[in-house]
mmCIF file of C-alpha atoms and ligand atoms in Angstrom:
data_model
loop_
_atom_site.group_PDB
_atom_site.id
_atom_site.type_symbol
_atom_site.label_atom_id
_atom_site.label_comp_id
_atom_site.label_asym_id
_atom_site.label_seq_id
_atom_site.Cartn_x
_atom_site.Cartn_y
_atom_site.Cartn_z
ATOM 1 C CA UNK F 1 44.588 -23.631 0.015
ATOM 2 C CA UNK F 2 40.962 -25.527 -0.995
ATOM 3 C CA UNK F 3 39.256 -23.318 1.059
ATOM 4 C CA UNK F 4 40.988 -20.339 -0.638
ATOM 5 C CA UNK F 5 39.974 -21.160 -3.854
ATOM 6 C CA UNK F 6 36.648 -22.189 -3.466
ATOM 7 C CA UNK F 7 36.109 -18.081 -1.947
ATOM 8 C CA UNK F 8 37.875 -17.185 -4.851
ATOM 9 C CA UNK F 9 35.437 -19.084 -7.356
ATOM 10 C CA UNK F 10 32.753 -17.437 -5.072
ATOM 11 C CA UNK F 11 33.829 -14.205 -5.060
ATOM 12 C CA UNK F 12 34.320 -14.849 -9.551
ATOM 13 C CA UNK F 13 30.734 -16.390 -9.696
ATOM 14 C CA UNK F 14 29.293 -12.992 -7.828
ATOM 15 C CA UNK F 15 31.166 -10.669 -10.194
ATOM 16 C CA UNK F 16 29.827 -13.031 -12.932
ATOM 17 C CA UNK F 17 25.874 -12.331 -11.502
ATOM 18 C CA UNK F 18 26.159 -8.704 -11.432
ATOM 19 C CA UNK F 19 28.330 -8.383 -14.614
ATOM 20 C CA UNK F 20 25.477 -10.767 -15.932
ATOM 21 C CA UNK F 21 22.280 -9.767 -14.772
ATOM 22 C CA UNK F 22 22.776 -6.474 -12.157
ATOM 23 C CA UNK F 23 24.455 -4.116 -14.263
ATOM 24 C CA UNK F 24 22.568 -4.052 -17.824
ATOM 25 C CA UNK F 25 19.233 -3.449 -15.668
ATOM 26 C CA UNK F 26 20.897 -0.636 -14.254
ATOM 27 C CA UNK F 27 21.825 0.670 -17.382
ATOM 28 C CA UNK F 28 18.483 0.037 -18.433
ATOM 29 C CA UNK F 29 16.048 1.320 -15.571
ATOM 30 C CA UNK F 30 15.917 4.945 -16.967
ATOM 31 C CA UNK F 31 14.056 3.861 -20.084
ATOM 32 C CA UNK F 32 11.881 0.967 -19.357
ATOM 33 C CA UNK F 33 9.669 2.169 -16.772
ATOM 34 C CA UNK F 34 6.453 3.881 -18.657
ATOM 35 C CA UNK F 35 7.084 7.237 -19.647
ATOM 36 C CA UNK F 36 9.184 8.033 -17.340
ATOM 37 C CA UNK F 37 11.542 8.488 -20.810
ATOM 38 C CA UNK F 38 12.505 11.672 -22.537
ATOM 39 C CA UNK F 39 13.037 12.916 -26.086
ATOM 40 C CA UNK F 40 12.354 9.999 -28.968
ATOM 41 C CA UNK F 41 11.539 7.667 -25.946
ATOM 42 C CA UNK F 42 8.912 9.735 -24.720
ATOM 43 C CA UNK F 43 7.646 10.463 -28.608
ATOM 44 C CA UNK F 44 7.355 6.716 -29.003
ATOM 45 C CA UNK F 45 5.266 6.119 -25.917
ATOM 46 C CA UNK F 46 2.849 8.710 -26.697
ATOM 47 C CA UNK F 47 2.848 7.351 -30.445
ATOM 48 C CA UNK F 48 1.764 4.149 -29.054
ATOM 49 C CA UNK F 49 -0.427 4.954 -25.699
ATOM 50 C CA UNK F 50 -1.540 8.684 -26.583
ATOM 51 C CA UNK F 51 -0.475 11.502 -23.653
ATOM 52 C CA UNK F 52 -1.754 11.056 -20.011
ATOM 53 C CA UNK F 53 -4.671 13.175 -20.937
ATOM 54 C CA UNK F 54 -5.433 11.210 -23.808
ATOM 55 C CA UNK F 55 -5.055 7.955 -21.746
ATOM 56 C CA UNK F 56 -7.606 9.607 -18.695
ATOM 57 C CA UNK F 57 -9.989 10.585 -21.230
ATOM 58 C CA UNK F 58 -10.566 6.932 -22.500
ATOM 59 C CA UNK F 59 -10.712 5.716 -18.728
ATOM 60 C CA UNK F 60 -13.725 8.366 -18.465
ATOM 61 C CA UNK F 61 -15.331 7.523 -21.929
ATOM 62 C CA UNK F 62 -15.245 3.499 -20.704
ATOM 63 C CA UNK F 63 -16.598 4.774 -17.610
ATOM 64 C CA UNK F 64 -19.103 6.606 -18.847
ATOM 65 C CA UNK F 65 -20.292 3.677 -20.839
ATOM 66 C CA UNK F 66 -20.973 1.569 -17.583
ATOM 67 C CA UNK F 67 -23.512 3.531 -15.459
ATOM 68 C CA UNK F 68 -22.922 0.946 -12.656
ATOM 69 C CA UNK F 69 -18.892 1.028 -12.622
ATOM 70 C CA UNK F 70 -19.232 2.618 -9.576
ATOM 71 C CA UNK F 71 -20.929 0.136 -7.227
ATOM 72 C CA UNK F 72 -18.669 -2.659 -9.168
ATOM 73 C CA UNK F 73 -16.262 -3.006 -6.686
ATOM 74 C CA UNK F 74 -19.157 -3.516 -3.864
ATOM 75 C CA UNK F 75 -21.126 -5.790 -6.297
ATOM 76 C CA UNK F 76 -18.182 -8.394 -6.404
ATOM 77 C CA UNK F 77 -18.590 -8.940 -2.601
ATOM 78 C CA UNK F 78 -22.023 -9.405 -2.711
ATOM 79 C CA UNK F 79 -21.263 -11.787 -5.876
ATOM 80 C CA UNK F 80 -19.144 -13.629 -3.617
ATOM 81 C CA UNK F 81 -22.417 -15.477 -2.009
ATOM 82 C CA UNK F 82 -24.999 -14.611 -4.467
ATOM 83 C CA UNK F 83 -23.114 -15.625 -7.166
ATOM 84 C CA UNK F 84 -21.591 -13.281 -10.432
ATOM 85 C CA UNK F 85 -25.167 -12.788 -12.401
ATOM 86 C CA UNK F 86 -27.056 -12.716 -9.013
ATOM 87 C CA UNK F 87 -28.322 -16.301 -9.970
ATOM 88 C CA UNK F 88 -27.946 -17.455 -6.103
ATOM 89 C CA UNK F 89 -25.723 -20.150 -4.609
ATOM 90 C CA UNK F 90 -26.676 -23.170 -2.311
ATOM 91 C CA UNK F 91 -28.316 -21.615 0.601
ATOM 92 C CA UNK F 92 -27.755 -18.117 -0.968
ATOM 93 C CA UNK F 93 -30.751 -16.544 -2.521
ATOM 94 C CA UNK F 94 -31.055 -15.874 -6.091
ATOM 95 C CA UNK F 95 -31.299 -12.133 -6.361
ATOM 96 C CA UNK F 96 -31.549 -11.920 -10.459
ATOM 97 C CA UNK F 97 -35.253 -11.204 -11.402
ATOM 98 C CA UNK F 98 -36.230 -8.767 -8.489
ATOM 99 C CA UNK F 99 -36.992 -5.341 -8.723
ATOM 100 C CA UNK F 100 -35.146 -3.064 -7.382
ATOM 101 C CA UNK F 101 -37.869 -1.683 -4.927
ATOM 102 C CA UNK F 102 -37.632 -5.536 -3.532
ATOM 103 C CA UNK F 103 -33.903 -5.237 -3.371
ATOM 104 C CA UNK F 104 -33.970 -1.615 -1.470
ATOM 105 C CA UNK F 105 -36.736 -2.622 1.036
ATOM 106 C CA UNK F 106 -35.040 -5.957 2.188
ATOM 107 C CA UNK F 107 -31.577 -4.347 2.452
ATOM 108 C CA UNK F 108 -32.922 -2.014 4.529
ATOM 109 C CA UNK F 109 -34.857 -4.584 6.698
ATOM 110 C CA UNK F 110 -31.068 -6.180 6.983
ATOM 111 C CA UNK F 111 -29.462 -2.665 7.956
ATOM 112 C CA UNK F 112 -31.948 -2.318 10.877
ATOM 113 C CA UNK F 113 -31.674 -5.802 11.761
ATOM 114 C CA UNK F 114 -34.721 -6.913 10.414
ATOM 115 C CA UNK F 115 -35.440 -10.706 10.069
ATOM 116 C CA UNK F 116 -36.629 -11.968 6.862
ATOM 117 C CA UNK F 117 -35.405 -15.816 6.434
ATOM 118 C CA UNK F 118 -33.769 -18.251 9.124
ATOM 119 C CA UNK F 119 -29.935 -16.280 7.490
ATOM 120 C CA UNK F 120 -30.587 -13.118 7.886
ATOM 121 C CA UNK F 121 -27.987 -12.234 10.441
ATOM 122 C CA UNK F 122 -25.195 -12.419 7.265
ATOM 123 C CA UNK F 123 -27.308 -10.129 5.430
ATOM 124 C CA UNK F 124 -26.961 -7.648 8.787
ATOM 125 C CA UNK F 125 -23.391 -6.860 8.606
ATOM 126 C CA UNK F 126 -23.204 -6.575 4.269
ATOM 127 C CA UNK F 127 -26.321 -4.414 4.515
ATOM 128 C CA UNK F 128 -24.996 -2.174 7.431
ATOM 129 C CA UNK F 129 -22.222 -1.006 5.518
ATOM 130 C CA UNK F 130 -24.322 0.631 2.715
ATOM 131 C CA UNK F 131 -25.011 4.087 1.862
ATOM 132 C CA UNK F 132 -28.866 4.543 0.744
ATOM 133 C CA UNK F 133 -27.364 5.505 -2.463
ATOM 134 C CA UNK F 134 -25.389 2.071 -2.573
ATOM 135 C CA UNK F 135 -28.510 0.618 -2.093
ATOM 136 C CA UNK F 136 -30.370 2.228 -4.922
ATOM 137 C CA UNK F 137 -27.647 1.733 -7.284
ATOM 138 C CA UNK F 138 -27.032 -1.946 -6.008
ATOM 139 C CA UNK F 139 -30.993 -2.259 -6.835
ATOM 140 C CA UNK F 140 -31.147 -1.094 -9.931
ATOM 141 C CA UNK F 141 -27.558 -3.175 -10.946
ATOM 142 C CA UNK F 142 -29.327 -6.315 -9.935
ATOM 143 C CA UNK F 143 -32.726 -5.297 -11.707
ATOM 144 C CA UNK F 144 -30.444 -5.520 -14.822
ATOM 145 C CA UNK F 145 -29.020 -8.954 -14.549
HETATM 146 C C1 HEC B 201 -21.633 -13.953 3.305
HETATM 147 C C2 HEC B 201 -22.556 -14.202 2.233
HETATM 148 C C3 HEC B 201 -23.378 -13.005 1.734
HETATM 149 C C4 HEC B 201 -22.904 -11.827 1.217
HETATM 150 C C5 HEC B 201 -21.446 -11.386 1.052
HETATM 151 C C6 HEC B 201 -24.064 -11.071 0.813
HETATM 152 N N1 HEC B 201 -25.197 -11.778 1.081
HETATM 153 FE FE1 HEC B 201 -27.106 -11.193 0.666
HETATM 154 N N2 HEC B 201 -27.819 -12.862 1.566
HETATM 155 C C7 HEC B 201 -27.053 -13.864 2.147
HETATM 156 C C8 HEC B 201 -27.946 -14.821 2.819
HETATM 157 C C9 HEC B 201 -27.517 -16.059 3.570
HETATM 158 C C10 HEC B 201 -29.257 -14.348 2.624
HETATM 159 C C11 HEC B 201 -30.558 -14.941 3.174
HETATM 160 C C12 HEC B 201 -30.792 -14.226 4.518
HETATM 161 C C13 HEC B 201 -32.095 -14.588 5.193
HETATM 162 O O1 HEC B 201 -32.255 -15.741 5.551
HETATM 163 O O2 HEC B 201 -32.903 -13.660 5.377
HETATM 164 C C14 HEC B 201 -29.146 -13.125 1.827
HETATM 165 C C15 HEC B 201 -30.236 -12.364 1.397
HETATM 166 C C16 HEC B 201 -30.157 -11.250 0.600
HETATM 167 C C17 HEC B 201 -31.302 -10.530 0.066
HETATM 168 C C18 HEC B 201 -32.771 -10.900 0.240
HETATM 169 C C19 HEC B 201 -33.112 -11.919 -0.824
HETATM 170 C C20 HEC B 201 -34.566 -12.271 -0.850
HETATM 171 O O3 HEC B 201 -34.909 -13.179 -1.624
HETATM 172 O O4 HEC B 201 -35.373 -11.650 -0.138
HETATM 173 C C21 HEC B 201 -30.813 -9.491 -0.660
HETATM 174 C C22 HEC B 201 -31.616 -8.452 -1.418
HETATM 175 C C23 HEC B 201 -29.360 -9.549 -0.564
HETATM 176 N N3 HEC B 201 -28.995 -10.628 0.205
HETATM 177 C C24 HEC B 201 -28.498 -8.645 -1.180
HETATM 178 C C25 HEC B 201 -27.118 -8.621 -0.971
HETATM 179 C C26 HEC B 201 -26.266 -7.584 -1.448
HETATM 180 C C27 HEC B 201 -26.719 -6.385 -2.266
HETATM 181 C C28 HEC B 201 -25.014 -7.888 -1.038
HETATM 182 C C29 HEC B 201 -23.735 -7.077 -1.207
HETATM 183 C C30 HEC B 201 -23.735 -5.771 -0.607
HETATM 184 C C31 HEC B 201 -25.092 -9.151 -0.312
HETATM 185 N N4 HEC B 201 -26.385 -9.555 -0.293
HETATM 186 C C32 HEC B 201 -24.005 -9.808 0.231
HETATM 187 C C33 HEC B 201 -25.680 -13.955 2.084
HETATM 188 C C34 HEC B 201 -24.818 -12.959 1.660
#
């Protein structure tokens, strides 16, 4: 008879979760996620965050406002060694302060394998990867910091 109870309890403490905590997010999951809402739902939302064209157009304008969004992404691996504002770590070299002509001609010296210090096989496989057009933007990114 123990035993009988104890999967009874069980069985009451389950109910208990889903009364609990299962069933009011089910009731819930048509409104809370974005504006996936209708009627005054979907009024409020756009009160607050403006329509999906709205919301695009401000992604544009922002990115717009950074010429160098683009090569961002790329930038953060290369930040990885060089450090966030180019300024070099340890046996990384500080990149901040060169032209972008400088930056351009060495990564293309890496891309064809070129030796330029004792490291330069790292630089082979980051520098491989790039585009010419990376490597102007990527020059004149760093020529800013
Ligand atoms: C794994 C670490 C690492 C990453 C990631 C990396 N580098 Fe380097 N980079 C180095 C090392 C080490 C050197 C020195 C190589 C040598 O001895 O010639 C170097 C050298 C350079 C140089 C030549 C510096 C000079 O003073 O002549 C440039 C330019 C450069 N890296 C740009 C980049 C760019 C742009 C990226 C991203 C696409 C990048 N690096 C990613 C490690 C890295």
């Amino acid at each position: 008879m123990k035993e009988l109870g104890m999967t009874l309890l069980g069985c009451f403490a389950i109910g208990l979760f889903f009364a609990m905590k299962v069933y009011p997010n089910l009731e819930y999951s048509g409104v809370g996620g974005g504006h996936s809402c209708t009627g005054e739902c979907y009024e409020e939302y756009v009160r607050v965050n403006g329509t999906s064209v709205d919301i695009l157009k401000a992604k544009q304008a922002l990115a717009a406002m950074d010429e160098f969004s683009a090569i961002k992404p790329l930038w953060a691996g290369c930040a990885a060694c060089h450090g966030q504002q180019g300024e070099g770590m340890a046996v990384f070299p500080k990149l901040a302060g060169q032209s972008a002509d400088y930056i351009v001609d060495r990564l293309n010296t890496y891309k064809n394998r070129g030796e330029v210090g004792p490291m330069s096989s790292t630089m082979w496989g980051q520098a491989g990867m790039l585009s010419s057009a990376d490597m102007e933007m990527l020059g004149k990114y760093i020529e800013t910091l």
